């Protein structure tokens, strides 16, 4: 029996989920610093621990003159530790160290200002919330201390979907953003979160329907037609009030230009926090669907390019090893998608088909493109998960189903 056990391949090491998984009391003999599990000495001497001790530890905050909040510290941590200046996601151990130091509770959220905080501050909060969900600890408890600010924070999150702000995000940042939205929609039991996310899947998203499909839906549901007319009147009244206020504050000559700039960019590289919420909520999900289709086209283009390179290499008599990315979630995604209709089933099939058949012509020569493809594939898989969540929950699928059908997602992902 022992002999059979010895012949069995070693099991894969589980991904770390707690501090104990990455911390040991002392380093193993011959181990280089920074490799493997962290030691208590390394944690104590780490620059993140030193920053936490200086800026947001309980000892620092309990001083008679506690250190003032420094936006530069947030930007430094985001750029150097959370992947803000790289095209790859942050190291898990670095994010875990920030979570252990209570970075979100002690520094990010208490000092968040909807009007002045930078995109890096918002993305830092998003990444730390995702880490809490990954570790399985309560993620929204920290926000209870300033519940009145949470709607403004969520408005800043939505503003990251503006064209200018989204264009500045790398692929792993876009994926982290999507994961935050998934986590929010999976927290409908939280009243504070539910009040914000359900606005994204309510009647205003039907602004994204084609005129014919909109009339078809309203004709079949007279009660909704009455609500739709009331919504249009409310939006028209709000638009008049906003135009009048803008005319008073700005010269008539540059009212239109400055209003467009305020909607797209809040100034100083910040997203447009003055973007009207009804409009942001109406375009959020349609914009996410269009972005998913664009990412799918990019993935297909990368697949075609790599297949052409493989064919050319084979014709030249050079052998290249093929590889594929593990699609371990195929069974789970397929089971859930089948319960939610053919649309999501085909979307998942398109994504998983890309993951199974994507050939890597030469990992050494094309390492950069391979890494981008993996991150892009992860984003596509996450978005399929997002659609499954939306179409499988009663509070979210009522208006989403018509939008997904009208966008012809089934036809576009099957090409």
CSV table of C-alpha atoms in Angstrom, one decimal:
chain,number,residue,atom,x,y,z
A,1,UNK,CA,0.0,0.0,0.0
A,2,UNK,CA,2.9,2.3,0.9
A,3,UNK,CA,4.4,1.5,-2.5
A,4,UNK,CA,1.3,2.4,-4.4
A,5,UNK,CA,1.0,5.7,-2.4
A,6,UNK,CA,4.6,6.5,-3.3
A,7,UNK,CA,3.9,6.1,-7.0
A,8,UNK,CA,0.9,8.5,-6.9
A,9,UNK,CA,1.7,12.0,-8.2
A,10,UNK,CA,1.8,14.7,-5.5
A,11,UNK,CA,-1.4,16.6,-5.1
A,12,UNK,CA,-1.5,20.3,-6.1
A,13,UNK,CA,-0.8,22.7,-3.3
A,14,UNK,CA,-4.0,24.5,-2.3
A,15,UNK,CA,-4.1,28.3,-2.9
A,16,UNK,CA,-3.4,30.2,0.3
A,17,UNK,CA,-6.6,31.6,1.9
A,18,UNK,CA,-5.4,32.9,5.3
A,19,UNK,CA,-2.4,34.5,6.9
A,20,UNK,CA,-1.3,31.1,8.4
A,21,UNK,CA,-1.0,29.8,4.8
A,22,UNK,CA,1.8,32.2,4.0
A,23,UNK,CA,3.5,32.8,7.4
A,24,UNK,CA,6.0,30.6,9.2
A,25,UNK,CA,8.0,31.4,12.3
A,26,UNK,CA,11.4,31.0,10.6
A,27,UNK,CA,12.7,30.4,7.2
A,28,UNK,CA,13.7,27.0,6.0
A,29,UNK,CA,17.5,26.4,5.8
A,30,UNK,CA,18.9,27.6,2.5
A,31,UNK,CA,15.7,29.4,1.5
A,32,UNK,CA,16.2,32.8,-0.2
A,33,UNK,CA,14.3,35.8,1.2
A,34,UNK,CA,11.1,36.5,-0.7
A,35,UNK,CA,10.6,32.9,-1.9
A,36,UNK,CA,7.9,30.6,-0.6
A,37,UNK,CA,6.1,31.3,2.7
A,38,UNK,CA,6.6,34.6,4.6
A,39,UNK,CA,8.3,34.6,7.9
A,40,UNK,CA,7.4,36.7,10.9
A,41,UNK,CA,10.7,38.5,10.5
A,42,UNK,CA,10.0,39.3,6.9
A,43,UNK,CA,6.5,40.6,7.8
A,44,UNK,CA,7.9,42.8,10.6
A,45,UNK,CA,10.6,44.3,8.2
A,46,UNK,CA,8.3,44.6,5.2
A,47,UNK,CA,7.7,48.1,3.9
A,48,UNK,CA,4.0,47.6,3.9
A,49,UNK,CA,4.1,46.7,7.6
A,50,UNK,CA,6.2,49.8,8.2
A,51,UNK,CA,3.7,52.0,6.3
A,52,UNK,CA,0.8,50.5,8.2
A,53,UNK,CA,2.5,51.1,11.6
A,54,UNK,CA,3.2,54.7,10.6
A,55,UNK,CA,-0.2,55.6,9.0
A,56,UNK,CA,-3.1,53.4,10.0
A,57,UNK,CA,-2.2,51.1,12.8
A,58,UNK,CA,-4.2,51.4,16.0
A,59,UNK,CA,-1.2,52.8,17.8
A,60,UNK,CA,-0.7,55.5,15.2
A,61,UNK,CA,-4.4,56.5,15.2
A,62,UNK,CA,-4.6,56.6,19.0
A,63,UNK,CA,-1.9,59.3,19.3
A,64,UNK,CA,-2.8,62.8,20.4
A,65,UNK,CA,-1.8,64.0,16.9
A,66,UNK,CA,-2.5,61.1,14.6
A,67,UNK,CA,-0.8,61.2,11.2
A,68,UNK,CA,-2.7,63.1,8.5
A,69,UNK,CA,-4.1,61.2,5.6
A,70,UNK,CA,-1.7,61.2,2.6
A,71,UNK,CA,-3.2,60.5,-0.9
A,72,UNK,CA,0.4,60.0,-2.0
A,73,UNK,CA,0.6,56.9,0.2
A,74,UNK,CA,-2.5,55.4,-1.4
A,75,UNK,CA,-1.1,56.1,-4.9
A,76,UNK,CA,2.3,54.7,-4.0
A,77,UNK,CA,0.8,51.4,-2.6
A,78,UNK,CA,-1.6,51.1,-5.6
A,79,UNK,CA,1.1,51.6,-8.2
A,80,UNK,CA,3.9,49.5,-6.5
A,81,UNK,CA,1.9,46.8,-4.8
A,82,UNK,CA,-1.6,46.5,-6.4
A,83,UNK,CA,-0.5,46.4,-10.0
A,84,UNK,CA,-1.4,50.0,-10.9
A,85,UNK,CA,1.7,50.4,-13.1
A,86,UNK,CA,2.0,46.9,-14.4
A,87,UNK,CA,0.1,44.7,-16.9
A,88,UNK,CA,-0.2,41.8,-14.6
A,89,UNK,CA,-2.2,41.4,-11.4
A,90,UNK,CA,-0.7,42.1,-7.9
A,91,UNK,CA,1.0,39.3,-6.0
A,92,UNK,CA,-1.4,37.6,-3.7
A,93,UNK,CA,0.9,37.8,-0.7
A,94,UNK,CA,1.1,41.6,-1.0
A,95,UNK,CA,-2.6,41.9,-1.1
A,96,UNK,CA,-2.9,39.6,1.9
A,97,UNK,CA,-0.5,41.7,3.9
A,98,UNK,CA,-2.5,44.8,3.2
A,99,UNK,CA,-5.7,42.9,4.3
A,100,UNK,CA,-4.0,41.7,7.5
A,101,UNK,CA,-3.0,45.3,8.3
A,102,UNK,CA,-6.7,46.4,7.9
A,103,UNK,CA,-5.8,48.7,5.0
A,104,UNK,CA,-9.4,49.1,4.0
A,105,UNK,CA,-10.9,49.6,7.4
A,106,UNK,CA,-8.1,51.8,8.8
A,107,UNK,CA,-7.1,54.0,5.8
A,108,UNK,CA,-8.9,53.6,2.5
A,109,UNK,CA,-12.5,53.9,3.6
A,110,UNK,CA,-12.3,56.4,6.5
A,111,UNK,CA,-10.4,58.8,4.2
A,112,UNK,CA,-12.4,58.3,1.0
A,113,UNK,CA,-13.8,61.5,-0.4
A,114,UNK,CA,-16.1,61.2,-3.5
A,115,UNK,CA,-15.1,64.6,-4.8
A,116,UNK,CA,-11.3,64.4,-4.4
A,117,UNK,CA,-10.2,60.7,-4.2
A,118,UNK,CA,-8.4,59.4,-7.2
A,119,UNK,CA,-9.1,56.4,-9.4
A,120,UNK,CA,-6.3,54.6,-7.7
A,121,UNK,CA,-8.0,55.1,-4.3
A,122,UNK,CA,-11.3,53.7,-5.8
A,123,UNK,CA,-9.5,50.7,-7.4
A,124,UNK,CA,-7.6,50.1,-4.1
A,125,UNK,CA,-11.0,49.7,-2.3
A,126,UNK,CA,-12.2,47.4,-5.1
A,127,UNK,CA,-9.2,45.2,-4.8
A,128,UNK,CA,-9.4,45.0,-1.0
A,129,UNK,CA,-13.1,44.1,-1.1
A,130,UNK,CA,-12.3,41.3,-3.6
A,131,UNK,CA,-9.7,40.0,-1.3
A,132,UNK,CA,-12.1,39.9,1.6
A,133,UNK,CA,-14.5,37.8,-0.6
A,134,UNK,CA,-11.7,35.5,-1.6
A,135,UNK,CA,-10.8,34.9,2.0
A,136,UNK,CA,-14.4,34.4,3.0
A,137,UNK,CA,-14.6,37.2,5.5
A,138,UNK,CA,-17.4,39.9,5.8
A,139,UNK,CA,-16.6,42.4,3.1
A,140,UNK,CA,-19.1,45.1,3.6
A,141,UNK,CA,-18.8,45.5,7.4
A,142,UNK,CA,-16.2,48.3,7.0
A,143,UNK,CA,-18.6,50.4,5.0
A,144,UNK,CA,-21.2,50.4,7.8
A,145,UNK,CA,-19.2,53.2,9.5
A,146,UNK,CA,-20.0,55.6,6.7
A,147,UNK,CA,-23.2,54.3,5.2
A,148,UNK,CA,-24.2,57.7,3.9
A,149,UNK,CA,-21.0,57.9,1.7
A,150,UNK,CA,-21.6,54.4,0.1
A,151,UNK,CA,-23.9,55.7,-2.6
A,152,UNK,CA,-21.4,58.3,-3.6
A,153,UNK,CA,-18.6,55.6,-3.6
A,154,UNK,CA,-20.7,53.4,-5.9
A,155,UNK,CA,-21.3,56.4,-8.2
A,156,UNK,CA,-17.5,56.7,-8.5
A,157,UNK,CA,-17.3,52.9,-9.2
A,158,UNK,CA,-19.9,53.4,-12.0
A,159,UNK,CA,-17.9,56.4,-13.3
A,160,UNK,CA,-14.9,54.1,-13.9
A,161,UNK,CA,-17.0,52.7,-16.8
A,162,UNK,CA,-16.7,56.0,-18.7
A,163,UNK,CA,-14.7,55.8,-22.0
A,164,UNK,CA,-11.7,57.8,-20.7
A,165,UNK,CA,-11.4,56.1,-17.4
A,166,UNK,CA,-11.9,52.6,-18.7
A,167,UNK,CA,-9.4,53.1,-21.5
A,168,UNK,CA,-6.7,53.9,-18.9
A,169,UNK,CA,-7.3,50.6,-17.0
A,170,UNK,CA,-5.2,47.5,-17.8
A,171,UNK,CA,-6.7,44.1,-18.4
A,172,UNK,CA,-6.2,42.8,-14.9
A,173,UNK,CA,-7.8,46.1,-13.5
A,174,UNK,CA,-10.8,45.6,-15.7
A,175,UNK,CA,-11.1,42.0,-14.5
A,176,UNK,CA,-10.8,43.1,-10.8
A,177,UNK,CA,-13.5,45.7,-11.5
A,178,UNK,CA,-15.8,43.0,-13.0
A,179,UNK,CA,-15.1,40.7,-10.0
A,180,UNK,CA,-16.2,43.5,-7.6
A,181,UNK,CA,-19.5,43.9,-9.6
A,182,UNK,CA,-20.0,40.1,-9.4
A,183,UNK,CA,-19.4,40.2,-5.6
A,184,UNK,CA,-21.8,43.1,-5.2
A,185,UNK,CA,-24.6,41.3,-7.1
A,186,UNK,CA,-23.9,38.2,-4.9
A,187,UNK,CA,-24.6,40.4,-1.8
A,188,UNK,CA,-28.2,41.2,-2.4
A,189,UNK,CA,-28.9,40.3,1.2
A,190,UNK,CA,-27.1,43.4,2.3
A,191,UNK,CA,-29.5,46.3,2.2
A,192,UNK,CA,-26.8,48.9,1.6
A,193,UNK,CA,-25.5,47.1,-1.4
A,194,UNK,CA,-28.8,46.0,-2.7
A,195,UNK,CA,-30.1,49.5,-3.0
A,196,UNK,CA,-27.3,50.4,-5.3
A,197,UNK,CA,-26.9,47.3,-7.5
A,198,UNK,CA,-30.6,46.8,-8.3
A,199,UNK,CA,-30.6,50.2,-10.0
A,200,UNK,CA,-28.3,48.8,-12.6
A,201,UNK,CA,-30.8,46.1,-13.7
A,202,UNK,CA,-34.0,48.1,-13.4
A,203,UNK,CA,-36.3,49.6,-16.0
A,204,UNK,CA,-33.9,52.3,-17.2
A,205,UNK,CA,-31.6,49.7,-18.8
A,206,UNK,CA,-34.3,49.4,-21.5
A,207,UNK,CA,-32.9,52.6,-23.0
A,208,UNK,CA,-30.4,50.1,-24.5
A,209,UNK,CA,-33.2,48.2,-26.4
A,210,UNK,CA,-33.8,48.7,-30.1
A,211,UNK,CA,-37.0,50.8,-30.8
A,212,UNK,CA,-38.8,47.7,-32.2
A,213,UNK,CA,-38.0,45.5,-29.3
A,214,UNK,CA,-38.9,48.2,-26.8
A,215,UNK,CA,-42.3,48.7,-28.4
A,216,UNK,CA,-42.8,45.0,-28.4
A,217,UNK,CA,-42.0,44.7,-24.7
A,218,UNK,CA,-44.2,47.6,-23.7
A,219,UNK,CA,-47.1,46.5,-25.8
A,220,UNK,CA,-47.1,43.1,-24.0
A,221,UNK,CA,-46.9,44.7,-20.6
A,222,UNK,CA,-49.3,47.7,-20.2
A,223,UNK,CA,-48.2,48.3,-16.6
A,224,UNK,CA,-44.6,48.6,-17.6
A,225,UNK,CA,-45.6,51.0,-20.5
A,226,UNK,CA,-47.2,53.3,-17.9
A,227,UNK,CA,-44.0,53.2,-15.8
A,228,UNK,CA,-41.9,53.8,-18.9
A,229,UNK,CA,-43.8,57.0,-19.8
A,230,UNK,CA,-43.4,58.2,-16.2
A,231,UNK,CA,-39.7,57.5,-16.3
A,232,UNK,CA,-39.3,59.5,-19.5
A,233,UNK,CA,-41.1,62.5,-18.0
A,234,UNK,CA,-39.0,62.3,-14.9
A,235,UNK,CA,-35.8,62.1,-16.9
A,236,UNK,CA,-36.9,65.0,-19.1
A,237,UNK,CA,-37.6,67.1,-16.1
A,238,UNK,CA,-34.2,66.3,-14.5
A,239,UNK,CA,-32.5,67.2,-17.8
A,240,UNK,CA,-34.2,70.6,-17.8
A,241,UNK,CA,-33.2,71.3,-14.2
A,242,UNK,CA,-29.6,70.2,-14.9
A,243,UNK,CA,-29.4,72.4,-18.0
A,244,UNK,CA,-30.8,75.4,-16.1
A,245,UNK,CA,-28.2,74.9,-13.3
A,246,UNK,CA,-25.4,74.6,-15.8
A,247,UNK,CA,-26.5,77.8,-17.6
A,248,UNK,CA,-26.3,79.7,-14.4
A,249,UNK,CA,-22.9,78.5,-13.4
A,250,UNK,CA,-21.2,78.8,-16.8
A,251,UNK,CA,-21.2,81.2,-19.7
A,252,UNK,CA,-23.6,80.2,-22.4
A,253,UNK,CA,-20.8,79.9,-25.0
A,254,UNK,CA,-19.0,77.0,-23.3
A,255,UNK,CA,-21.9,75.4,-21.4
A,256,UNK,CA,-22.1,72.4,-23.8
A,257,UNK,CA,-18.4,71.8,-24.0
A,258,UNK,CA,-17.7,72.0,-20.3
A,259,UNK,CA,-20.8,69.9,-19.5
A,260,UNK,CA,-19.5,67.1,-21.7
A,261,UNK,CA,-16.1,67.4,-20.1
A,262,UNK,CA,-17.5,67.2,-16.6
A,263,UNK,CA,-19.5,64.0,-17.6
A,264,UNK,CA,-16.5,62.3,-19.0
A,265,UNK,CA,-13.7,63.5,-16.7
A,266,UNK,CA,-14.0,65.0,-13.3
A,267,UNK,CA,-10.7,66.8,-13.7
A,268,UNK,CA,-7.2,65.9,-12.5
A,269,UNK,CA,-7.5,62.4,-14.0
A,270,UNK,CA,-10.5,61.6,-11.9
A,271,UNK,CA,-13.7,59.9,-13.3
A,272,UNK,CA,-16.8,62.0,-13.9
A,273,UNK,CA,-18.4,62.0,-10.5
A,274,UNK,CA,-20.9,64.6,-11.9
A,275,UNK,CA,-22.1,62.0,-14.4
A,276,UNK,CA,-25.9,61.9,-14.0
A,277,UNK,CA,-26.8,58.7,-12.1
A,278,UNK,CA,-29.9,57.8,-14.1
A,279,UNK,CA,-27.9,58.0,-17.3
A,280,UNK,CA,-25.0,56.0,-15.8
A,281,UNK,CA,-27.4,53.3,-14.6
A,282,UNK,CA,-29.1,53.1,-18.0
A,283,UNK,CA,-25.9,52.6,-19.9
A,284,UNK,CA,-23.9,50.5,-17.4
A,285,UNK,CA,-25.1,47.0,-18.3
A,286,UNK,CA,-25.4,47.6,-22.1
A,287,UNK,CA,-21.9,49.0,-22.0
A,288,UNK,CA,-20.7,45.9,-20.2
A,289,UNK,CA,-22.3,43.6,-22.8
A,290,UNK,CA,-20.6,45.6,-25.6
A,291,UNK,CA,-17.3,45.4,-23.8
A,292,UNK,CA,-17.7,41.6,-23.5
A,293,UNK,CA,-18.3,41.2,-27.2
A,294,UNK,CA,-15.2,43.4,-27.9
A,295,UNK,CA,-13.1,41.2,-25.6
A,296,UNK,CA,-14.4,38.1,-27.4
A,297,UNK,CA,-13.4,39.5,-30.7
A,298,UNK,CA,-9.9,40.3,-29.4
A,299,UNK,CA,-9.6,36.7,-28.1
A,300,UNK,CA,-10.7,35.3,-31.4
A,301,UNK,CA,-8.2,37.5,-33.2
A,302,UNK,CA,-5.4,36.3,-30.9
A,303,UNK,CA,-6.5,32.7,-31.6
A,304,UNK,CA,-6.4,33.2,-35.3
A,305,UNK,CA,-3.0,34.9,-35.2
A,306,UNK,CA,-1.5,32.1,-33.2
A,307,UNK,CA,-3.0,29.4,-35.4
A,308,UNK,CA,-1.5,31.2,-38.4
A,309,UNK,CA,1.9,31.2,-36.7
A,310,UNK,CA,1.6,27.6,-35.9
A,311,UNK,CA,0.7,26.7,-39.5
A,312,UNK,CA,3.6,28.7,-40.8
A,313,UNK,CA,6.0,27.1,-38.4
A,314,UNK,CA,4.7,23.6,-39.3
A,315,UNK,CA,5.2,24.4,-43.0
A,316,UNK,CA,8.7,25.5,-42.3
A,317,UNK,CA,9.4,22.1,-40.6
A,318,UNK,CA,9.7,23.5,-37.1
A,319,UNK,CA,7.8,21.7,-34.5
A,320,UNK,CA,6.0,23.6,-31.8
A,321,UNK,CA,4.4,22.2,-28.7
A,322,UNK,CA,0.7,23.0,-28.3
A,323,UNK,CA,-0.8,24.0,-25.0
A,324,UNK,CA,-4.2,24.8,-23.7
A,325,UNK,CA,-5.5,26.6,-20.7
A,326,UNK,CA,-7.4,24.5,-18.1
A,327,UNK,CA,-11.1,25.1,-18.2
A,328,UNK,CA,-11.9,23.5,-14.9
A,329,UNK,CA,-15.1,25.5,-14.6
A,330,UNK,CA,-16.7,24.0,-17.7
A,331,UNK,CA,-18.9,21.6,-16.0
A,332,UNK,CA,-20.1,24.0,-13.3
A,333,UNK,CA,-20.7,26.8,-15.8
A,334,UNK,CA,-22.4,24.5,-18.2
A,335,UNK,CA,-24.8,23.2,-15.6
A,336,UNK,CA,-25.8,26.6,-14.3
A,337,UNK,CA,-26.0,28.0,-17.8
A,338,UNK,CA,-28.3,25.3,-19.0
A,339,UNK,CA,-30.8,26.3,-16.4
A,340,UNK,CA,-30.7,29.9,-17.6
A,341,UNK,CA,-31.3,29.3,-21.3
A,342,UNK,CA,-29.4,28.8,-24.6
A,343,UNK,CA,-27.9,32.3,-24.6
A,344,UNK,CA,-25.6,31.8,-21.7
A,345,UNK,CA,-24.9,28.2,-22.7
A,346,UNK,CA,-23.6,29.4,-26.0
A,347,UNK,CA,-21.6,32.3,-24.5
A,348,UNK,CA,-19.9,29.9,-22.1
A,349,UNK,CA,-19.3,27.5,-25.0
A,350,UNK,CA,-17.6,30.2,-27.0
A,351,UNK,CA,-15.4,31.2,-24.1
A,352,UNK,CA,-14.5,27.7,-23.2
A,353,UNK,CA,-13.9,26.8,-26.8
A,354,UNK,CA,-11.3,29.5,-26.9
A,355,UNK,CA,-9.7,28.2,-23.8
A,356,UNK,CA,-9.6,24.6,-25.0
A,357,UNK,CA,-8.3,25.2,-28.5
A,358,UNK,CA,-6.0,28.2,-28.2
A,359,UNK,CA,-2.5,27.0,-29.4
A,360,UNK,CA,0.7,28.6,-28.0
A,361,UNK,CA,3.2,28.6,-30.9
A,362,UNK,CA,6.2,29.4,-28.7
A,363,UNK,CA,5.9,30.4,-25.1
A,364,UNK,CA,9.4,31.7,-24.9
A,365,UNK,CA,9.2,33.9,-28.1
A,366,UNK,CA,5.6,35.0,-27.5
A,367,UNK,CA,5.4,35.2,-23.7
A,368,UNK,CA,3.9,38.6,-23.6
A,369,UNK,CA,1.0,37.7,-25.9
A,370,UNK,CA,0.3,34.5,-24.0
A,371,UNK,CA,0.1,36.3,-20.7
A,372,UNK,CA,-2.4,38.9,-22.2
A,373,UNK,CA,-4.5,36.0,-23.6
A,374,UNK,CA,-4.7,34.3,-20.2
A,375,UNK,CA,-5.9,37.5,-18.5
A,376,UNK,CA,-8.3,38.1,-21.4
A,377,UNK,CA,-9.7,34.6,-21.0
A,378,UNK,CA,-10.1,35.1,-17.3
A,379,UNK,CA,-12.1,38.2,-17.9
A,380,UNK,CA,-14.4,36.4,-20.4
A,381,UNK,CA,-15.0,33.6,-17.9
A,382,UNK,CA,-15.8,36.1,-15.2
A,383,UNK,CA,-18.3,37.8,-17.4
A,384,UNK,CA,-20.1,34.6,-18.2
A,385,UNK,CA,-20.3,34.1,-14.5
A,386,UNK,CA,-21.7,37.6,-14.2
A,387,UNK,CA,-24.4,36.9,-16.8
A,388,UNK,CA,-25.3,33.6,-15.1
A,389,UNK,CA,-25.8,35.4,-11.8
A,390,UNK,CA,-28.0,38.1,-13.4
A,391,UNK,CA,-30.2,35.6,-15.2
A,392,UNK,CA,-30.5,33.1,-12.3
A,393,UNK,CA,-31.7,35.6,-9.6
A,394,UNK,CA,-35.3,36.7,-9.6
A,395,UNK,CA,-34.6,40.4,-8.6
A,396,UNK,CA,-32.1,40.8,-11.5
A,397,UNK,CA,-33.3,38.9,-14.5
A,398,UNK,CA,-36.6,40.6,-15.2
A,399,UNK,CA,-35.3,43.4,-17.4
A,400,UNK,CA,-31.9,41.9,-18.2
A,401,UNK,CA,-33.3,39.0,-20.3
A,402,UNK,CA,-34.9,41.2,-22.9
A,403,UNK,CA,-31.7,43.3,-23.2
A,404,UNK,CA,-29.4,40.2,-23.6
A,405,UNK,CA,-31.8,38.8,-26.3
A,406,UNK,CA,-32.0,42.2,-28.1
A,407,UNK,CA,-28.2,42.5,-28.1
A,408,UNK,CA,-28.2,39.2,-30.1
A,409,UNK,CA,-25.6,37.8,-27.8
A,410,UNK,CA,-26.3,34.2,-29.0
A,411,UNK,CA,-25.7,35.1,-32.6
A,412,UNK,CA,-22.6,37.1,-32.0
A,413,UNK,CA,-20.8,34.6,-29.8
A,414,UNK,CA,-21.6,31.8,-32.2
A,415,UNK,CA,-19.8,33.4,-35.1
